[in-house]
Structure formats: C-alpha cells, structure tokens
Amino acid sequence: MELIPQAVALLLKWFQENKRVLPWREKREPYRVWVSEIMLQQTRVEAVKEYYLNFMERFPTVEALASAKEDEVLKAWEGLGYYSRARNLLKAAKQIAKEGFPSTYDGIRGLAGVGDYTAGAISSIAFSLPRPAVDGNVLRVMTRYFADDSNIDEPATKKNFTEVLRRAYPKEAGDFCEALMELGALVCVPNGAPYCGACPWQGLCKAHLSGDEERFPVRNEKKERKIVNATVCVLERDGKYALEKRGERGLLANLYEFPFFEGEADTASFGEVIAKKKAKHIFTHIEWRMTGYLIKAHKFFPQYEWRSAEEIVSSYAIPSAFKAFTDWIR
Ligand code: ADE
C-alpha cells in the first residue's frame, strides 16, 4: 500500500485553497500548537475556538501556565470536558518551563496527556517532523482511499496506516498532517454520504471509484451506553448555594457539583422545592438522566460548601453536565 506523490500534491493544494481559518493556525509555535492539540482531543473544532482564544489570553506563555494554580486552569477549562486534560497540561507545562519544549517525537510523546496522535500532530505541525497523526478521521479517509476493509478498531490497522503515511510524508509536514484532518472533517465525513464531488482524491479513491464509500471504515459494533438516573439538588439559603467536590476518581473527578445522588433523593429533607427540571448529559460510556430541584434550604447543611453565585461563577469549575441547573443561579 502506497500513497502516490500525486495524491500528496493534490491534497496539499486542496488544503491551501480550502483550509479553515482557525486561531491556532496563525502561528506554528510549539506552545500554541500543543495547547490546541490537547483541547482538540475529543472536542470539536467549533467548540474549541473560543476556549483557545481565552486560554491564550489568560496564559500567553508556557511560563504563565506553569505558575498557575490547578483551580485556575480548571476554571479556564470549565465546560470543555475531559478535565484530566487540563491537569496534565499544567503538569507538562511545569516540565516544559524548566527544560524547554521537547523537539523530538519521543520527547513530545513523553509529555503528560500526549498520546500517539497528539505527539504526531505536534511533531508535524510545530517541528515539521514526518510523524503522522492517525485518529478515527484519518483512518476513515485512508480506508476509503484504499477501499481497505481492515477493522480500524484494531491497533494493527492504525500501525499500518501510520507507516503508509510516514513513507509518503512531504517536506510540508505540518500542512500534510492538518490537510488529512481537514479532509476528514470537511469532505470525507462519517455518517451518511461524504462530499466526494469536493474531494481532491475523487479520481484516486478506490471506495469512490467503485461507489462504495459508505462501506468504509469497517469497525467494531458500538457498545450501548450505561444509563444512570440521578438527582441534583440546588440548595439555596440567603443567596448562597451548596457545592460539593466530587471524588478523586472516576467521572469528573475533583470538580465541583451541586449535591448529587444516584437514583432518587429525599428532597423534602433539605427544604422547600421551588422548581424542578430534567436534563441529560451524555459521556463517552455513560448517560446521566438527571432530575434537578431548586430548593430553599431550611439550614446550612454542614457537609457542603456554601458560596454566592458570584463566587461560583468566578472561581468554581462546574462541569457543563450541570449546565441546565447552573442556569438557575446565573
Ligand atoms: N483536530 C485535531 N487537530 C486539529 C487541527 N490542528 N486542526 C483542525 N482540527 C484538528
């Protein structure tokens, strides 16, 4: 399997003409590229843009980030999800501030929170190294191009296409890496028909030439999400609200929430219910179906921290899973 030079040239030309204007594309400086690639893990480009701009304003250099408190970084991350990314970012920033930004693939791969994909992306984009970044989007593009029915959930498939791409890498490493991502995001899309009429590879793509583009990629069947019913109690007393810190492990570890109970809770024992609403939040493997209650508490229950709305908004990172209920206090 080889990606021919003509395919590489067509893709680079397409990218020059069609790439989106994105804030992290203004300068390919390692710190900026690294932060953007961490934010883009598991999060859509549209959702990342504004966080990225705010984050760069708040922490313009790796030194500024390295000297921040974890709570400040979590606050800047509030709503982006997968918060271990923010903790790892801070951890890696401290290392980089001391030792400088690593400039080899292995050095980059060694940073906290950086896996194969992100190490490839940073290596290519910030250092022009011939290291592919291969994720589900790139595997979709590649399996269609070759009409290859390897299962993309198998590590051997990723390994194979990483090597195929590595052999094809042009000197414009950053553009090539981002062009593959861009093609997967804009043209060779999942779920339904891809936009083959707009694709620079329409004359080369085996899946397209045989009208089979929707047969690829082949992958494992999806597991169903576990459904968890829960009760969220927004307790208010004298303009203060009850918060608790989640446990050190598991979903949304160490972040703040309103008193949260799996299953039902005895709301009457807290006070008088003023409002009620339902909300759901979908995580990768779990779906929360929550019933929230706004309650006038009949005392300051001592197991909780009581904070004003202003304090919560300025200093506490409350996951967007609870957005429907934070709306009550804003
Ligand atoms: N997804 C991951 N990295 C990206 C990048 N640099 N540009 C656009 N989408 C991406």
Short mmCIF file of C-alpha atoms and ligand atoms in Angstrom, two decimals:
data_model
loop_
_atom_site.label_atom_id
_atom_site.label_comp_id
_atom_site.label_asym_id
_atom_site.label_seq_id
_atom_site.Cartn_x
_atom_site.Cartn_y
_atom_site.Cartn_z
CA MET A 1 0.00 0.00 0.00
CA GLU A 2 1.49 3.33 -1.04
CA LEU A 3 0.14 6.84 -1.20
CA ILE A 4 1.44 8.14 -4.55
CA PRO A 5 3.17 11.55 -4.81
CA GLN A 6 0.32 12.84 -7.00
CA ALA A 7 -2.14 12.16 -4.13
CA VAL A 8 0.07 14.06 -1.70
CA ALA A 9 0.39 17.00 -4.10
CA LEU A 10 -3.38 17.14 -4.75
CA LEU A 11 -4.11 17.08 -1.04
CA LEU A 12 -1.63 19.87 -0.25
CA LYS A 13 -3.06 22.04 -3.00
CA TRP A 14 -6.61 21.39 -1.80
CA PHE A 15 -5.59 22.33 1.74
CA GLN A 16 -4.02 25.61 0.64
CA GLU A 17 -7.26 26.54 -1.10
CA ASN A 18 -9.79 25.24 1.43
CA LYS A 19 -8.34 25.28 4.93
CA ARG A 20 -10.41 26.88 7.62
CA VAL A 21 -9.10 29.98 9.31
CA LEU A 22 -8.57 28.80 12.89
CA PRO A 23 -6.89 30.69 15.71
CA TRP A 24 -4.16 28.08 16.30
CA ARG A 25 -3.23 28.21 12.64
CA GLU A 26 -1.95 31.79 12.85
CA LYS A 27 1.48 30.82 14.23
CA ARG A 28 3.01 27.37 14.46
CA GLU A 29 4.71 27.95 17.76
CA PRO A 30 5.13 24.80 19.94
CA TYR A 31 3.25 26.11 22.99
CA ARG A 32 0.28 27.26 20.90
CA VAL A 33 0.18 24.08 18.85
CA TRP A 34 0.41 21.89 21.93
CA VAL A 35 -2.44 23.66 23.76
CA SER A 36 -4.65 23.50 20.67
CA GLU A 37 -4.00 19.81 20.11
CA ILE A 38 -4.82 18.97 23.73
CA MET A 39 -8.07 20.95 23.50
CA LEU A 40 -8.92 19.25 20.20
CA GLN A 41 -8.67 15.78 21.73
CA GLN A 42 -12.27 14.54 21.89
CA THR A 43 -13.65 18.04 21.26
CA ARG A 44 -14.95 19.62 18.06
CA VAL A 45 -13.13 22.49 16.38
CA GLU A 46 -16.13 24.82 16.75
CA ALA A 47 -16.32 24.18 20.50
CA VAL A 48 -12.57 24.70 20.97
CA LYS A 49 -12.13 28.05 19.16
CA GLU A 50 -13.35 30.36 21.88
CA TYR A 51 -11.75 28.41 24.73
CA TYR A 52 -8.49 28.52 22.88
CA LEU A 53 -8.56 32.30 22.43
CA ASN A 54 -9.48 32.87 26.07
CA PHE A 55 -6.86 30.42 27.27
CA MET A 56 -4.12 32.11 25.22
CA GLU A 57 -5.10 35.46 26.62
CA ARG A 58 -5.13 34.13 30.18
CA PHE A 59 -1.93 32.03 29.78
CA PRO A 60 0.03 33.56 26.90
CA THR A 61 3.24 31.61 27.56
CA VAL A 62 4.17 28.25 28.98
CA GLU A 63 5.70 30.07 31.96
CA ALA A 64 2.40 31.79 32.68
CA LEU A 65 0.65 28.42 32.57
CA ALA A 66 3.31 26.67 34.65
CA SER A 67 2.91 29.14 37.50
CA ALA A 68 -0.92 28.92 37.58
CA LYS A 69 -2.87 27.11 40.28
CA GLU A 70 -4.74 23.98 39.24
CA ASP A 71 -8.08 25.58 40.10
CA GLU A 72 -7.35 28.48 37.75
CA VAL A 73 -6.55 26.13 34.90
CA LEU A 74 -9.69 24.10 35.60
CA LYS A 75 -11.70 27.30 35.59
CA ALA A 76 -10.32 28.19 32.13
CA TRP A 77 -11.26 24.67 31.06
CA GLU A 78 -14.77 24.82 32.52
CA GLY A 79 -17.24 23.37 30.05
CA LEU A 80 -14.66 21.78 27.71
CA GLY A 81 -14.90 18.40 29.40
CA TYR A 82 -12.36 15.61 29.98
CA TYR A 83 -10.74 17.60 32.75
CA SER A 84 -7.73 15.33 33.19
CA ARG A 85 -6.52 17.09 30.04
CA ALA A 86 -6.28 20.36 31.99
CA ARG A 87 -4.44 18.72 34.88
CA ASN A 88 -1.97 17.05 32.54
CA LEU A 89 -1.49 20.32 30.68
CA LEU A 90 -0.41 22.02 33.88
CA LYS A 91 1.84 19.13 34.82
CA ALA A 92 3.54 19.16 31.42
CA ALA A 93 3.81 22.98 31.49
CA LYS A 94 5.89 22.81 34.66
CA GLN A 95 8.23 20.36 32.96
CA ILE A 96 8.46 22.45 29.78
CA ALA A 97 9.07 25.69 31.72
CA LYS A 98 12.10 24.04 33.35
CA GLU A 99 13.53 22.03 30.47
CA GLY A 100 12.26 23.75 27.33
CA PHE A 101 9.84 22.34 24.79
CA PRO A 102 10.94 18.88 23.61
CA SER A 103 11.74 18.87 19.90
CA THR A 104 11.76 15.14 19.15
CA TYR A 105 8.78 12.84 18.71
CA ASP A 106 9.78 10.74 21.73
CA GLY A 107 10.28 13.82 23.87
CA ILE A 108 6.87 15.17 22.88
CA ARG A 109 5.22 11.77 23.35
CA GLY A 110 6.63 11.76 26.88
CA LEU A 111 4.66 14.85 27.97
CA ALA A 112 1.73 14.21 30.29
CA GLY A 113 -1.51 13.91 28.33
CA VAL A 114 0.15 13.39 24.94
CA GLY A 115 -0.62 10.12 23.14
CA ASP A 116 0.47 8.87 19.72
CA TYR A 117 -1.98 11.04 17.81
CA THR A 118 -1.21 14.28 19.60
CA ALA A 119 2.55 13.59 19.52
CA GLY A 120 2.28 13.13 15.75
CA ALA A 121 0.28 16.31 15.34
CA ILE A 122 2.67 18.45 17.40
CA SER A 123 5.74 16.89 15.75
CA SER A 124 4.36 17.58 12.28
CA ILE A 125 2.81 20.99 12.83
CA ALA A 126 5.28 22.62 15.21
CA PHE A 127 8.52 20.85 14.21
CA SER A 128 7.94 19.69 10.60
CA LEU A 129 8.83 16.10 11.54
CA PRO A 130 7.49 13.27 9.35
CA ARG A 131 5.27 11.80 12.07
CA PRO A 132 1.65 11.11 11.10
CA ALA A 133 -1.25 11.82 13.45
CA VAL A 134 -3.70 8.99 12.92
CA ASP A 135 -7.12 9.05 14.54
CA GLY A 136 -10.56 7.80 13.52
CA ASN A 137 -10.95 10.60 10.97
CA VAL A 138 -7.67 9.86 9.24
CA LEU A 139 -8.40 6.12 9.31
CA ARG A 140 -11.73 6.75 7.63
CA VAL A 141 -10.02 8.75 4.87
CA MET A 142 -7.33 6.13 4.39
CA THR A 143 -9.56 3.04 4.42
CA ARG A 144 -11.79 4.70 1.82
CA TYR A 145 -8.87 5.77 -0.33
CA PHE A 146 -7.57 2.19 -0.44
CA ALA A 147 -11.03 0.51 -0.12
CA ASP A 148 -9.38 -1.36 2.71
CA ASP A 149 -11.61 -3.42 4.94
CA SER A 150 -9.25 -3.77 7.92
CA ASN A 151 -11.05 -3.09 11.17
CA ILE A 152 -10.00 0.40 12.31
CA ASP A 153 -10.55 -0.53 15.95
CA GLU A 154 -7.62 -2.96 15.66
CA PRO A 155 -4.25 -1.49 16.67
CA ALA A 156 -2.60 -3.21 13.67
CA THR A 157 -4.71 -1.08 11.30
CA LYS A 158 -3.57 2.15 12.88
CA LYS A 159 0.02 0.91 12.82
CA ASN A 160 -0.22 0.03 9.13
CA PHE A 161 -1.65 3.39 8.07
CA THR A 162 0.81 5.25 10.26
CA GLU A 163 3.58 3.58 8.26
CA VAL A 164 1.85 4.20 4.91
CA LEU A 165 1.60 7.90 5.73
CA ARG A 166 5.08 8.10 7.14
CA ARG A 167 6.54 6.82 3.88
CA ALA A 168 4.53 9.43 1.96
CA TYR A 169 5.40 12.44 4.15
CA PRO A 170 6.35 15.55 2.17
CA LYS A 171 8.60 18.33 3.48
CA GLU A 172 5.43 20.34 4.21
CA ALA A 173 4.82 18.08 7.21
CA GLY A 174 2.50 20.39 9.13
CA ASP A 175 0.31 21.12 6.13
CA PHE A 176 0.10 17.44 5.22
CA CYS A 177 -0.90 16.47 8.75
CA GLU A 178 -3.54 19.18 9.01
CA ALA A 179 -4.76 18.54 5.45
CA LEU A 180 -5.59 14.94 6.33
CA MET A 181 -7.51 16.08 9.40
CA GLU A 182 -9.24 18.76 7.37
CA LEU A 183 -10.26 16.37 4.62
CA GLY A 184 -11.79 14.04 7.23
CA ALA A 185 -13.61 16.92 8.90
CA LEU A 186 -14.95 18.73 5.84
CA VAL A 187 -15.21 16.29 2.95
CA CYS A 188 -14.67 12.64 3.85
CA VAL A 189 -17.21 12.83 6.65
CA PRO A 190 -18.73 9.96 8.64
CA ASN A 191 -22.44 9.14 8.93
CA GLY A 192 -24.10 9.45 5.57
CA ALA A 193 -22.64 10.35 2.22
CA PRO A 194 -19.27 12.10 2.09
CA TYR A 195 -18.87 15.09 -0.24
CA CYS A 196 -16.89 13.25 -2.90
CA GLY A 197 -17.57 15.95 -5.50
CA ALA A 198 -15.41 18.33 -3.44
CA CYS A 199 -12.60 15.84 -2.81
CA PRO A 200 -9.12 16.25 -4.30
CA TRP A 201 -8.87 12.46 -4.33
CA GLN A 202 -12.08 11.69 -6.19
CA GLY A 203 -10.13 10.34 -9.18
CA LEU A 204 -7.87 8.19 -6.98
CA CYS A 205 -10.08 6.95 -4.14
CA LYS A 206 -10.88 3.27 -4.61
CA ALA A 207 -14.03 3.39 -2.49
CA HIS A 208 -15.38 6.30 -4.51
CA LEU A 209 -14.45 4.79 -7.87
CA SER A 210 -16.47 1.68 -7.01
CA GLY A 211 -19.32 3.68 -5.40
CA ASP A 212 -18.61 2.03 -2.04
CA GLU A 213 -17.58 4.96 0.13
CA GLU A 214 -20.17 4.20 2.81
CA ARG A 215 -18.87 0.67 3.31
CA PHE A 216 -15.76 2.11 4.96
CA PRO A 217 -14.43 2.23 7.57
CA VAL A 218 -15.08 -1.24 8.97
CA ARG A 219 -15.18 -1.14 12.76
CA ASN A 220 -16.46 -2.91 15.88
CA GLU A 221 -20.07 -2.64 16.79
CA LYS A 222 -20.73 0.18 19.25
CA LYS A 223 -21.44 -0.75 22.86
CA GLU A 224 -24.56 0.80 24.33
CA ARG A 225 -24.09 3.49 26.96
CA LYS A 226 -24.97 2.73 30.53
CA ILE A 227 -27.90 4.84 31.72
CA VAL A 228 -27.68 6.33 35.21
CA ASN A 229 -30.64 8.09 36.81
CA ALA A 230 -29.66 10.82 39.25
CA THR A 231 -31.00 13.65 41.36
CA VAL A 232 -29.32 17.06 41.54
CA CYS A 233 -30.28 19.38 44.40
CA VAL A 234 -29.54 23.10 44.00
CA LEU A 235 -29.85 24.21 47.61
CA GLU A 236 -30.13 27.96 48.21
CA ARG A 237 -30.08 29.80 51.52
CA ASP A 238 -29.51 33.56 52.00
CA GLY A 239 -28.11 33.93 48.48
CA LYS A 240 -25.62 31.09 48.93
CA TYR A 241 -25.62 27.74 47.20
CA ALA A 242 -24.41 24.33 48.36
CA LEU A 243 -21.47 22.83 46.49
CA GLU A 244 -19.58 19.63 46.96
CA LYS A 245 -16.35 18.36 45.46
CA ARG A 246 -16.59 15.12 43.51
CA GLY A 247 -14.40 12.20 44.46
CA GLU A 248 -10.78 11.82 43.39
CA ARG A 249 -11.51 9.07 40.90
CA GLY A 250 -13.87 8.44 38.07
CA LEU A 251 -16.09 10.72 36.05
CA LEU A 252 -15.46 14.47 36.56
CA ALA A 253 -13.00 13.72 39.36
CA ASN A 254 -12.32 16.58 41.81
CA LEU A 255 -14.68 19.01 40.12
CA TYR A 256 -17.50 20.81 41.89
CA GLU A 257 -21.17 19.97 41.64
CA PHE A 258 -24.45 20.62 43.35
CA PRO A 259 -25.40 17.86 45.81
CA PHE A 260 -25.75 14.82 43.58
CA PHE A 261 -27.39 11.49 44.27
CA GLU A 262 -27.62 8.39 42.16
CA GLY A 263 -31.26 7.40 41.90
CA GLU A 264 -33.78 9.41 43.88
CA ALA A 265 -33.17 11.68 46.85
CA ASP A 266 -35.31 12.86 49.71
CA THR A 267 -35.63 16.48 48.57
CA ALA A 268 -38.10 17.36 51.33
CA SER A 269 -35.44 16.73 53.96
CA PHE A 270 -33.46 19.68 52.52
CA GLY A 271 -36.28 22.22 52.38
CA GLU A 272 -38.95 23.51 50.07
CA VAL A 273 -38.84 22.71 46.35
CA ILE A 274 -39.17 25.89 44.23
CA ALA A 275 -38.54 24.46 40.76
CA LYS A 276 -37.86 21.19 39.06
CA LYS A 277 -36.42 20.27 35.67
CA LYS A 278 -34.98 17.32 33.84
CA ALA A 279 -31.72 17.25 31.92
CA LYS A 280 -29.47 14.66 30.43
CA HIS A 281 -25.80 14.54 29.73
CA ILE A 282 -24.01 12.11 27.50
CA PHE A 283 -20.47 10.98 28.33
CA THR A 284 -18.49 8.51 26.27
CA HIS A 285 -19.76 5.39 28.05
CA ILE A 286 -22.45 6.70 30.38
CA GLU A 287 -25.62 8.74 30.05
CA TRP A 288 -26.91 10.68 33.04
CA ARG A 289 -30.63 11.29 33.21
CA MET A 290 -30.96 13.89 35.89
CA THR A 291 -33.86 15.42 37.71
CA GLY A 292 -32.85 18.73 39.25
CA TYR A 293 -34.56 20.55 42.10
CA LEU A 294 -34.10 24.16 43.14
CA ILE A 295 -34.68 24.07 46.89
CA LYS A 296 -34.94 26.75 49.59
CA ALA A 297 -32.83 25.01 52.19
CA HIS A 298 -34.01 25.16 55.80
CA LYS A 299 -30.44 25.30 57.13
CA PHE A 300 -26.78 25.49 56.03
CA PHE A 301 -26.14 21.76 55.78
CA PRO A 302 -22.56 21.48 57.05
CA GLN A 303 -21.44 18.73 54.69
CA TYR A 304 -21.48 21.29 51.83
CA GLU A 305 -19.55 24.44 50.93
CA TRP A 306 -21.91 27.43 50.69
CA ARG A 307 -20.96 30.04 48.07
CA SER A 308 -22.62 33.02 46.40
CA ALA A 309 -23.49 32.93 42.69
CA GLU A 310 -20.67 35.46 42.01
CA GLU A 311 -18.09 33.30 43.77
CA ILE A 312 -19.24 30.23 41.87
CA VAL A 313 -19.12 31.98 38.51
CA SER A 314 -15.69 33.50 39.13
CA SER A 315 -13.86 30.67 40.86
CA TYR A 316 -15.51 27.25 40.62
CA ALA A 317 -15.29 24.95 37.61
CA ILE A 318 -18.70 23.32 37.35
CA PRO A 319 -18.90 20.77 34.53
CA SER A 320 -21.29 21.52 31.69
CA ALA A 321 -23.13 18.31 32.58
CA PHE A 322 -24.84 20.56 35.15
CA LYS A 323 -25.49 23.48 32.80
CA ALA A 324 -29.28 23.18 33.00
CA PHE A 325 -29.00 23.70 36.75
CA THR A 326 -26.26 26.34 36.86
CA ASP A 327 -28.66 28.39 34.72
CA TRP A 328 -30.82 28.62 37.84
CA ILE A 329 -28.18 30.60 39.71
CA ARG A 330 -26.81 32.85 36.95
N1 ADE B 1 -8.13 18.23 15.11
C1 ADE B 1 -7.03 17.92 15.79
N2 ADE B 1 -6.03 18.75 15.48
C2 ADE B 1 -6.53 19.65 14.60
C3 ADE B 1 -6.01 20.76 13.91
N3 ADE B 1 -4.74 21.13 14.10
N4 ADE B 1 -6.80 21.43 13.07
C4 ADE B 1 -8.06 21.05 12.90
N5 ADE B 1 -8.62 20.01 13.51
C5 ADE B 1 -7.86 19.31 14.36
#
